[in-house]
mmCIF file of C-alpha atoms and ligand atoms in Angstrom:
data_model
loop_
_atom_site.group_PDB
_atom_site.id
_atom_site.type_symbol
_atom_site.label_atom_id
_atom_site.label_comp_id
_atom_site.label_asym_id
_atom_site.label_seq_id
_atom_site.Cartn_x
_atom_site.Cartn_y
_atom_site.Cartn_z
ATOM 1 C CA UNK A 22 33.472 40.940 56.352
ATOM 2 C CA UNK A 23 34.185 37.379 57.365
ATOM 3 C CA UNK A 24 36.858 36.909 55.387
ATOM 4 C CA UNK A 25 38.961 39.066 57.402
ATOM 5 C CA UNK A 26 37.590 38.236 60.436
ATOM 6 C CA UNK A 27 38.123 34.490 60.201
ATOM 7 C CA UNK A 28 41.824 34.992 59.164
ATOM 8 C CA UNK A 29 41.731 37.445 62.501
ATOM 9 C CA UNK A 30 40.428 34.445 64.440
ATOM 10 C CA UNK A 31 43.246 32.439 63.209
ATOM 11 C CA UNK A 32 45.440 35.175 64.713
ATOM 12 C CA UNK A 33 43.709 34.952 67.928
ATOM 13 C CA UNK A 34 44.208 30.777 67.765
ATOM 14 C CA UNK A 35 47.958 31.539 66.788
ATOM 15 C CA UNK A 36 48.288 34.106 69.894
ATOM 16 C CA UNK A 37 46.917 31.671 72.292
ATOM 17 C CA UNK A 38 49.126 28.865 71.146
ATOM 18 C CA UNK A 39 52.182 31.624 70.911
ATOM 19 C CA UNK A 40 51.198 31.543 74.880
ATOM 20 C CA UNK A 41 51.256 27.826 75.601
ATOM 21 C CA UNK A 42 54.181 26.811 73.734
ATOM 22 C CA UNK A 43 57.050 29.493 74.031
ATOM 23 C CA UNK A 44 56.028 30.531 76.966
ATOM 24 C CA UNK A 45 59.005 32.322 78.384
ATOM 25 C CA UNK A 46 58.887 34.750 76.104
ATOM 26 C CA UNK A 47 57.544 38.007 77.769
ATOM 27 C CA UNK A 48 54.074 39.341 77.096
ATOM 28 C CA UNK A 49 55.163 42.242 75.157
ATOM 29 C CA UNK A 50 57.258 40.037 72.318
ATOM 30 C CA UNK A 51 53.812 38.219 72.066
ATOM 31 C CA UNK A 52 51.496 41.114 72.063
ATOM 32 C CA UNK A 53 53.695 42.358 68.734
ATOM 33 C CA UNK A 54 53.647 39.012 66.665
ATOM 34 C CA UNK A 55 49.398 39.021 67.526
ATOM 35 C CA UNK A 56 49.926 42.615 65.586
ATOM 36 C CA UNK A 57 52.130 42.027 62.852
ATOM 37 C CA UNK A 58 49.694 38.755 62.299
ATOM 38 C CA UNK A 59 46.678 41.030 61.891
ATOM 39 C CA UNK A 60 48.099 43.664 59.944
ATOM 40 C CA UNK A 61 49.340 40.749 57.308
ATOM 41 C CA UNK A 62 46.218 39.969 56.961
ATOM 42 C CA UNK A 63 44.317 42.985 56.033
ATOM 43 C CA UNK A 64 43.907 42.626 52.824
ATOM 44 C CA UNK A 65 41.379 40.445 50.703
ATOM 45 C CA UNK A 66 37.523 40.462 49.983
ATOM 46 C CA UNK A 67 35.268 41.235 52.775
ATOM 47 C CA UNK A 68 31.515 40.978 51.897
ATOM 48 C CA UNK A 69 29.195 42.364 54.423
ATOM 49 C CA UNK A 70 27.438 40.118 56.064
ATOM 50 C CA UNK A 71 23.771 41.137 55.139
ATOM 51 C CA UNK A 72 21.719 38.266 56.868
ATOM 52 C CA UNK A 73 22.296 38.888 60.356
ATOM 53 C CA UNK A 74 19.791 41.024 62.715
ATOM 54 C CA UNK A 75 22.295 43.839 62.624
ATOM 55 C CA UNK A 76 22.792 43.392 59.021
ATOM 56 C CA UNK A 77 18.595 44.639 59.076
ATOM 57 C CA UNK A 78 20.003 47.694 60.844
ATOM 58 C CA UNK A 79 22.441 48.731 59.088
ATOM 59 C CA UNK A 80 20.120 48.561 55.831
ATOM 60 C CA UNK A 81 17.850 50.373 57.540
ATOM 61 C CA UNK A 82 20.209 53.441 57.434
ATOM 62 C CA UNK A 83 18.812 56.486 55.881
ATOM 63 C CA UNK A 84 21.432 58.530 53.865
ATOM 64 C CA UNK A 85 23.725 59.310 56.253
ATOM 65 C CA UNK A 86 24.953 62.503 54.554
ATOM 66 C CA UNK A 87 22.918 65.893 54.389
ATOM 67 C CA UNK A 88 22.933 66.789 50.391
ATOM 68 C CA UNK A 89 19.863 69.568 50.128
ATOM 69 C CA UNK A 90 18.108 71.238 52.626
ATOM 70 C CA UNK A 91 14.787 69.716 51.530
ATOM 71 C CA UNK A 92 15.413 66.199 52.329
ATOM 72 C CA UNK A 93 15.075 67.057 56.084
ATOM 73 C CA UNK A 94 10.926 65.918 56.867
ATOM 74 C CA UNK A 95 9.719 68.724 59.867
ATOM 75 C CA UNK A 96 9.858 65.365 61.666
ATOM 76 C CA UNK A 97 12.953 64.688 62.024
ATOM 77 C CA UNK A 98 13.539 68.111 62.514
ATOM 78 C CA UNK A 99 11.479 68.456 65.656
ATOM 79 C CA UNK A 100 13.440 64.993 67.117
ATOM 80 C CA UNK A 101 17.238 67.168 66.151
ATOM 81 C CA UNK A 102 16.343 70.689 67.597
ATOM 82 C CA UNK A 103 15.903 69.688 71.427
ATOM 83 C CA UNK A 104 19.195 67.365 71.215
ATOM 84 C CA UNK A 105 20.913 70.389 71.741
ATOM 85 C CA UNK A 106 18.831 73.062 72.605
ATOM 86 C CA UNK A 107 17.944 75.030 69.243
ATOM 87 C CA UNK A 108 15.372 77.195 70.044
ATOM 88 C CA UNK A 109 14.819 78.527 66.203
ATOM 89 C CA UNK A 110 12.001 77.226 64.230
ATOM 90 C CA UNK A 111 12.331 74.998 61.347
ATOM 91 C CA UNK A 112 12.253 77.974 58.461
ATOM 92 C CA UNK A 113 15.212 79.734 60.221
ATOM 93 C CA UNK A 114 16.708 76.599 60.367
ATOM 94 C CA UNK A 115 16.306 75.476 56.437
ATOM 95 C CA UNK A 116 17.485 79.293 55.422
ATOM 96 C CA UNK A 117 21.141 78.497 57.752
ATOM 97 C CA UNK A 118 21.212 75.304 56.401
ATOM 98 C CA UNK A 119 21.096 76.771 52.780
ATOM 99 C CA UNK A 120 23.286 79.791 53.680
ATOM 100 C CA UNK A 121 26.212 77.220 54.903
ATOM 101 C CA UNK A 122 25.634 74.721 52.033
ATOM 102 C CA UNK A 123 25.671 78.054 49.596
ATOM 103 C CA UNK A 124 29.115 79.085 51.290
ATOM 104 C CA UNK A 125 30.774 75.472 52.096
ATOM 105 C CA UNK A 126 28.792 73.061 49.791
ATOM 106 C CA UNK A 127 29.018 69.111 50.806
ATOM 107 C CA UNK A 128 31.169 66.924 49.673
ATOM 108 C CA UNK A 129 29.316 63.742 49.252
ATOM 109 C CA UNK A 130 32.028 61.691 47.937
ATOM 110 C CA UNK A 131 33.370 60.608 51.711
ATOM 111 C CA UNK A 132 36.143 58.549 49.882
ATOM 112 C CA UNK A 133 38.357 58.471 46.895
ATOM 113 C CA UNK A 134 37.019 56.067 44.150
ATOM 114 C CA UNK A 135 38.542 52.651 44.390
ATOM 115 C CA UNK A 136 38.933 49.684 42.876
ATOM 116 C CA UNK A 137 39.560 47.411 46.149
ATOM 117 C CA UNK A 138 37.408 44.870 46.837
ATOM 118 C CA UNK A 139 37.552 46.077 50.583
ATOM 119 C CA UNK A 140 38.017 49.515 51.777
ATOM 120 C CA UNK A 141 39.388 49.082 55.835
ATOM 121 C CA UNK A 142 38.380 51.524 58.111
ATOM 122 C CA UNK A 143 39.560 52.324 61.570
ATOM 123 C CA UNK A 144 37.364 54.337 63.612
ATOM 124 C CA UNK A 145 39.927 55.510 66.794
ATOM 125 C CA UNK A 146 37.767 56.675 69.408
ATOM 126 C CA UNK A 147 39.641 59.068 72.674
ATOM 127 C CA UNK A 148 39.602 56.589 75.354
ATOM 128 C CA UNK A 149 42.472 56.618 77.462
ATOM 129 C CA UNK A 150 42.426 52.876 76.560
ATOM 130 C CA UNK A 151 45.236 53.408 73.775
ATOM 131 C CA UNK A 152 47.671 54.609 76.063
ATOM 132 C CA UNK A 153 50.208 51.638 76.501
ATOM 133 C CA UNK A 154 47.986 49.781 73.653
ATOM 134 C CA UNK A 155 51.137 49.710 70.909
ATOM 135 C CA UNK A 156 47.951 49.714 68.170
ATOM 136 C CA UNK A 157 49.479 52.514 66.300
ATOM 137 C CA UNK A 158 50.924 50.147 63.466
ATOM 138 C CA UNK A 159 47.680 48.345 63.457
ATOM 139 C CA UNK A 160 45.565 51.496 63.006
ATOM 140 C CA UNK A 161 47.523 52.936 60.362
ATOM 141 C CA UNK A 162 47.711 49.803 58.388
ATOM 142 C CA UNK A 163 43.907 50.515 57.282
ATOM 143 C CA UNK A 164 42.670 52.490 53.704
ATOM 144 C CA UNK A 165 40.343 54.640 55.988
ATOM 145 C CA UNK A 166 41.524 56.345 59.763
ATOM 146 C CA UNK A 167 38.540 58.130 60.811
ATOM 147 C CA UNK A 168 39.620 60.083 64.313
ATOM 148 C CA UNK A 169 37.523 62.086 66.464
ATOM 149 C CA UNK A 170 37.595 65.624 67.690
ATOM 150 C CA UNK A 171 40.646 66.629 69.796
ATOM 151 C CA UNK A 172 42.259 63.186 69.100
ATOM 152 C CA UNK A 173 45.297 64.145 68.082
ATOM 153 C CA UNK A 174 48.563 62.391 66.924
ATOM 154 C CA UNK A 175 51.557 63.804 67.807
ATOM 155 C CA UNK A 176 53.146 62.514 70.541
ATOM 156 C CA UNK A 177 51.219 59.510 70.613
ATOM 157 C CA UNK A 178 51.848 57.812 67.257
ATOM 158 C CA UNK A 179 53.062 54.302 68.917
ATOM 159 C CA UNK A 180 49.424 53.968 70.081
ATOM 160 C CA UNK A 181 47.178 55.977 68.054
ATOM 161 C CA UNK A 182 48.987 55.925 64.764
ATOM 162 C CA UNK A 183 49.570 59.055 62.299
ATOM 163 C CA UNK A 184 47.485 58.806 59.318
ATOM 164 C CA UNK A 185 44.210 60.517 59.387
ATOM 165 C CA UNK A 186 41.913 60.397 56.399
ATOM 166 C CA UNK A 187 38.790 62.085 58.182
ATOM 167 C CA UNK A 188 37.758 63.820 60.971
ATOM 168 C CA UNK A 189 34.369 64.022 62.808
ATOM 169 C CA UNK A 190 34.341 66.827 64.812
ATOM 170 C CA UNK A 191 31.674 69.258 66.239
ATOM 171 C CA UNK A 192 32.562 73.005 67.507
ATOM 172 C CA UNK A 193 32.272 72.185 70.896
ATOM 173 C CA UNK A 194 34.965 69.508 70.411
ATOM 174 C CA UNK A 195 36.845 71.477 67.541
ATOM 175 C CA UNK A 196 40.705 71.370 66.730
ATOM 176 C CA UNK A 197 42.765 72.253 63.584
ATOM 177 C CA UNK A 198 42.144 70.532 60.715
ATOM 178 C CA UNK A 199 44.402 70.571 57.500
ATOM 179 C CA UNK A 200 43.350 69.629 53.910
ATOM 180 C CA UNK A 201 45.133 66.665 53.896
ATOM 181 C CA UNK A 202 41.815 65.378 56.067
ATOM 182 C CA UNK A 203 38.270 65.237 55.424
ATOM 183 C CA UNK A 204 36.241 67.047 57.637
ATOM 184 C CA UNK A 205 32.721 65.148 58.792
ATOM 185 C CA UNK A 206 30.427 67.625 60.373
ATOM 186 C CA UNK A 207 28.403 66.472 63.007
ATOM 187 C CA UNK A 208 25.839 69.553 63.703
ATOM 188 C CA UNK A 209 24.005 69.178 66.499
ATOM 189 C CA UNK A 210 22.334 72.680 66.999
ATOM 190 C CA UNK A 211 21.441 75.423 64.731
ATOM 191 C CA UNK A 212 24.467 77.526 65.884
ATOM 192 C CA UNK A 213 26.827 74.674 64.695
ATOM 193 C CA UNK A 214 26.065 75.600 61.284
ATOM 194 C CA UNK A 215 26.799 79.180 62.229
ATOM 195 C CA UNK A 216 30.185 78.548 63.822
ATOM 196 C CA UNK A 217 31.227 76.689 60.490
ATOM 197 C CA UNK A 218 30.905 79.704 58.226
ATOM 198 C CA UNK A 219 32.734 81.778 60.798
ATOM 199 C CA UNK A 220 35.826 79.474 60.791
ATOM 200 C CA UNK A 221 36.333 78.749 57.122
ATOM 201 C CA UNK A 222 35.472 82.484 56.261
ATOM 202 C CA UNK A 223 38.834 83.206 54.652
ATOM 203 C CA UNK A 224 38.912 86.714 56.303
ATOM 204 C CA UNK A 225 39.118 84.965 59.909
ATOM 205 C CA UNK A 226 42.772 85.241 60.781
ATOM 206 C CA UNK A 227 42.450 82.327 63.694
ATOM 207 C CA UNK A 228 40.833 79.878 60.793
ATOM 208 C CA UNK A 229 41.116 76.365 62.504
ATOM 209 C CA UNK A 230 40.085 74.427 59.284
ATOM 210 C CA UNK A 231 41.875 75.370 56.197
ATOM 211 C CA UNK A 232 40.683 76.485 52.773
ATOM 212 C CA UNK A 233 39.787 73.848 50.717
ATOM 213 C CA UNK A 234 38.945 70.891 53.250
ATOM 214 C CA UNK A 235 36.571 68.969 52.066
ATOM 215 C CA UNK A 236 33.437 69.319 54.060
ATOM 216 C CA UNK A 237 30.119 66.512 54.392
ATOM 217 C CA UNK A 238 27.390 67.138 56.805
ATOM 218 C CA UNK A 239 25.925 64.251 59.200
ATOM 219 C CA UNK A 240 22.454 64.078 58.280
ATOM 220 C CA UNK A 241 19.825 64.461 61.289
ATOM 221 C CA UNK A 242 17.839 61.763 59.825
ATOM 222 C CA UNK A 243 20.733 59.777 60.576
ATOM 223 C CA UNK A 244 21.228 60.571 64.185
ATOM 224 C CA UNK A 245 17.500 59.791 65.005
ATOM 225 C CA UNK A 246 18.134 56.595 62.989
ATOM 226 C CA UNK A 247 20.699 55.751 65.008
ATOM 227 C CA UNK A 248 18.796 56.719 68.270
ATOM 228 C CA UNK A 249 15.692 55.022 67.295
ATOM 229 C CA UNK A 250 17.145 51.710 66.234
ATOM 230 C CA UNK A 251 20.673 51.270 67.763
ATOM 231 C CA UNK A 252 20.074 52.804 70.660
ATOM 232 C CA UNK A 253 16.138 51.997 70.927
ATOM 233 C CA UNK A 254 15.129 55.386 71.897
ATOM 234 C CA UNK A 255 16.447 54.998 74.913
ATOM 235 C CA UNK A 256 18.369 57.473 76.827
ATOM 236 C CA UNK A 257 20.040 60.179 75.265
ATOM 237 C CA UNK A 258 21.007 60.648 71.646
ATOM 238 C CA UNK A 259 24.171 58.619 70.137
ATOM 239 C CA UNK A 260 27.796 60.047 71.028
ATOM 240 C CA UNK A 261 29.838 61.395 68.867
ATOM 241 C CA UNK A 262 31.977 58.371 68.593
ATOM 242 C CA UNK A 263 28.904 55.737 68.560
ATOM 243 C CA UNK A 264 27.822 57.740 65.701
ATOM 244 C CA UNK A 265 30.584 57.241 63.663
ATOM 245 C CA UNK A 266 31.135 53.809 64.358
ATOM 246 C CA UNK A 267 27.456 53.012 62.907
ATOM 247 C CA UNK A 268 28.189 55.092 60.184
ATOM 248 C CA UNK A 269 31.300 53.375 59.170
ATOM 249 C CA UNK A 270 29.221 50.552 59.550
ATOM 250 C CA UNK A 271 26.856 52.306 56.439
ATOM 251 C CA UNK A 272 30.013 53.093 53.992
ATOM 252 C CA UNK A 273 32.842 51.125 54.967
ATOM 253 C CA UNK A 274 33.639 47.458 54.089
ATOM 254 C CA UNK A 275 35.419 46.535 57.017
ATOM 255 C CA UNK A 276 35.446 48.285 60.643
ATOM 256 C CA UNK A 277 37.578 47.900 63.082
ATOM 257 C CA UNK A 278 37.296 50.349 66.864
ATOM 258 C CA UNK A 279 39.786 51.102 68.654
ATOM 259 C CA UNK A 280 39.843 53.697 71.894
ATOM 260 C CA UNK A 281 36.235 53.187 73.075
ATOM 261 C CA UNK A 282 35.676 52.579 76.824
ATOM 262 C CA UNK A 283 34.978 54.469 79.888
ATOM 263 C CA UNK A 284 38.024 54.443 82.636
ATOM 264 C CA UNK A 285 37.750 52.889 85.909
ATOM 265 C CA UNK A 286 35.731 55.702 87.578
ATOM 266 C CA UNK A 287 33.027 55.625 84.679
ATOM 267 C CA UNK A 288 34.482 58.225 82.829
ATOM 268 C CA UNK A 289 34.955 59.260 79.559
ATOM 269 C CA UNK A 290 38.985 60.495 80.087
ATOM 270 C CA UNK A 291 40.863 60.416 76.786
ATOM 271 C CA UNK A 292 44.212 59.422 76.031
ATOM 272 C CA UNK A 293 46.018 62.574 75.514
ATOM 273 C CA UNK A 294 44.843 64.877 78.734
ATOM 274 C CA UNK A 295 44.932 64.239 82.153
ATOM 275 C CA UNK A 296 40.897 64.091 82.759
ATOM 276 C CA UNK A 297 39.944 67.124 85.196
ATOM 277 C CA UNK A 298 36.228 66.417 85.383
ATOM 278 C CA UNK A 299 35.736 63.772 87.746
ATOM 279 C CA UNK A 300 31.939 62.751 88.171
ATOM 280 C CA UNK A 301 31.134 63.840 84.055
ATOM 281 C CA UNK A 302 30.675 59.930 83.642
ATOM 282 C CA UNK A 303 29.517 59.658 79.881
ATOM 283 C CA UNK A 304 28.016 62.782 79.686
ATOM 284 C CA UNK A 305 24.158 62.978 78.216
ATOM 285 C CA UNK A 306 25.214 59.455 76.765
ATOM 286 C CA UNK A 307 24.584 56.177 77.250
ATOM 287 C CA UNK A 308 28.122 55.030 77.728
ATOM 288 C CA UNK A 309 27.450 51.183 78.632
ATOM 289 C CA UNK A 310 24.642 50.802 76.222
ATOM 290 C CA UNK A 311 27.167 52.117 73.439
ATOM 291 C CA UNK A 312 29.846 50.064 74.907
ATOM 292 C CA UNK A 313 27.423 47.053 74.969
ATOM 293 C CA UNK A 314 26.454 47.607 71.373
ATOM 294 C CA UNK A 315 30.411 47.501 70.179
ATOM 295 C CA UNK A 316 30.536 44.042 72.099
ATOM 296 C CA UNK A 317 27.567 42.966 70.540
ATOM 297 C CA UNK A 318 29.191 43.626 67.118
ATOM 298 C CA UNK A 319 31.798 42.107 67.655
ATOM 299 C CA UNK A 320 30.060 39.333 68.852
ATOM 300 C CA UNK A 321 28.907 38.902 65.394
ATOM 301 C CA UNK A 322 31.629 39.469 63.967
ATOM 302 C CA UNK A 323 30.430 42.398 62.548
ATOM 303 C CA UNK A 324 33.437 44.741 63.608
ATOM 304 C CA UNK A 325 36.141 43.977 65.474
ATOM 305 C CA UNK A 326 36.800 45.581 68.569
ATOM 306 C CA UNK A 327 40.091 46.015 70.185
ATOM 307 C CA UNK A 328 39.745 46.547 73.831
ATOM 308 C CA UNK A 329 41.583 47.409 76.234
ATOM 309 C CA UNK A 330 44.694 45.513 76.602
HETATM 310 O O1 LIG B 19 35.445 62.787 74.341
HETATM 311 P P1 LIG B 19 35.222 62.838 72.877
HETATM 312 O O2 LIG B 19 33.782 63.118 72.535
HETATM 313 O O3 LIG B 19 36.141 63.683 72.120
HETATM 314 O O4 LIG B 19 35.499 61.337 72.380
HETATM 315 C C1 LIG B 19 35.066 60.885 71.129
HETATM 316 C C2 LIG B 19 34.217 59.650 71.297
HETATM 317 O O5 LIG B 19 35.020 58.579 71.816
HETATM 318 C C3 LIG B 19 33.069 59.807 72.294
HETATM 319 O O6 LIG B 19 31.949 60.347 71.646
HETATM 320 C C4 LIG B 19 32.851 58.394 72.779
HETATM 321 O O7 LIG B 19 32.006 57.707 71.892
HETATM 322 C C5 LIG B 19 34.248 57.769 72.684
HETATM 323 N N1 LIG B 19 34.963 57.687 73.959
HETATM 324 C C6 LIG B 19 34.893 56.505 74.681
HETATM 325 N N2 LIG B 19 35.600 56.375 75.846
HETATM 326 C C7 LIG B 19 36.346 57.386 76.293
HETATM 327 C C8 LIG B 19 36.419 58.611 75.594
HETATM 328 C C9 LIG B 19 35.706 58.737 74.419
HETATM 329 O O8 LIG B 19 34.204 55.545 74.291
HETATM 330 N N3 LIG B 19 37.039 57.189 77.433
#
């Protein structure tokens, strides 16, 4: 991880000199050369740094992905089911579980096999942040794009990018997935599992995710890890988006966030709608805590975050 990260800080240095010494050149012309500078860059070893606080946390991590019904303790089971609202007791729950695994078993292999030193990931959250933020290049530059629910693409490639790798995505929050992408499941309730089978059944005409994407389950020993020790069991569970960005922190080699941040009114509005619920804030979330937390990281240089411009 430092590796990158110092050569990154060298492109900050660089910027801010760009700024002193040429500066008529117009903001734009400088905000591209910090780009191109970074994307040079990624490439190279990038050890994680183990020795830091958060390098405790992350080894604290669980397995993040959900392999057999019976490595879910009634414990954790009983922290999951209210998240939600699952009202079904834990033996209804373990025969769905093993009903969806029978029909749509996980993948655990999240990524190809490879023989890089450093696998890159970009995890693009849905802020409306990336709108005007030219980080398209930057994000698609990276082994790994790991988007988010609707977060779509098309007509938005100059600041979002077009490659995506995987998808997390929940039904609530579902769009159409192709099996060029690999789908991350986050089930939150009982019923998620439920709505899974319905849309891969190959009989169901309106199928949003195609035969033969390659499915792997978010553990729910996971979330409560990440409630109980990045989020200090405070407030309500992780978001969808906070989730994956501590995950990435699990199984990638280098992370770097982009589209993270509530807009001026407190809101979580995302980059490719026009936001019609005014007053939703962050939802059951803890937006600034989460927000905090990606500071924090970056802080030490654990990720790098890329803000709003
Ligand atoms: O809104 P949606 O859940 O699809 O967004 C995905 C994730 O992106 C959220 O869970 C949240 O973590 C993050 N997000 C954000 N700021 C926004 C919108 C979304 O941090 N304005």
């Amino acid at each position: 991880m430092p590796f990158l990260l110092r050569k990154l800080k060298t492109g900050f240095l660089f910027y801010q000199v760009c700024i002193i010494s040429i500066g008529g050149l117009s903001l734009y012309s400088m905000s591209m050369t910090l780009r191109s500078f970074q994307i040079e860059e990624f490439s190279g070893e990038c050890p994680k740094d183990v020795d830091s606080l958060f390098g405790k946390m992350i080894n604290e991590s669980p397995k993040p992905f959900f392999s057999r019904i019976d490595t879910v303790s009634e414990e954790v089971f009983k922290w999951w089911k209210p998240i939600q609202g699952s009202k079904e007791n834990f033996t209804y729950y373990k025969m769905t579980v093993e009903k969806t695994f029978q029909m749509i078993p996980p993948t655990l292999e999240v990524f190809k096999p490879s023989t890089d030193s450093c696998r890159t990931c970009a995890v693009v959250g849905n802020s409306g942040h990336l709108l005007g933020s030219r980080y398209g290049r930057l994000i698609d530059f990276h082994d790994v794009v790991i988007r988010m629910n609707r977060g779509i693409t098309k007509g938005y490639e100059t600041d979002v990018g077009t490659k995506t790798t995987h998808r997390v995505m929940y039904p609530e929050s579902a769009t159409q997935v192709d099996n060029t992408t690999h789908l991350l499941f986050f089930p939150y309730k009982i019923r998620d599992y439920e709505w899974l089978r319905k849309v891969m059944n190959p009989e169901n005409a309106n199928k949003r995710i195609s035969q033969g994407v390659k499915v792997t389950y978010l553990s729910p020993a996971f979330m409560k890890y990440v409630y109980d020790v990045w989020l200090g069991k405070k407030g309500g569970y992780g978001s969808t988006g906070f989730m994956t960005v501590i995950l990435s922190l699990v199984i990638c080699d280098e992370v770097n966030v982009f589209g993270f941040g509530a807009d001026g009114d407190g809101n979580w509005s995302h980059y490719f709608e026009k936001f019609r619920f005014k007053g939703l804030g962050t939802g059951l979330h803890s937006g600034k805590r989460e927000y905090m937390t990606y500071e924090h990281l970056h802080e030490a240089k654990i990720i790098r975050f890329f803000k709003k411009l």
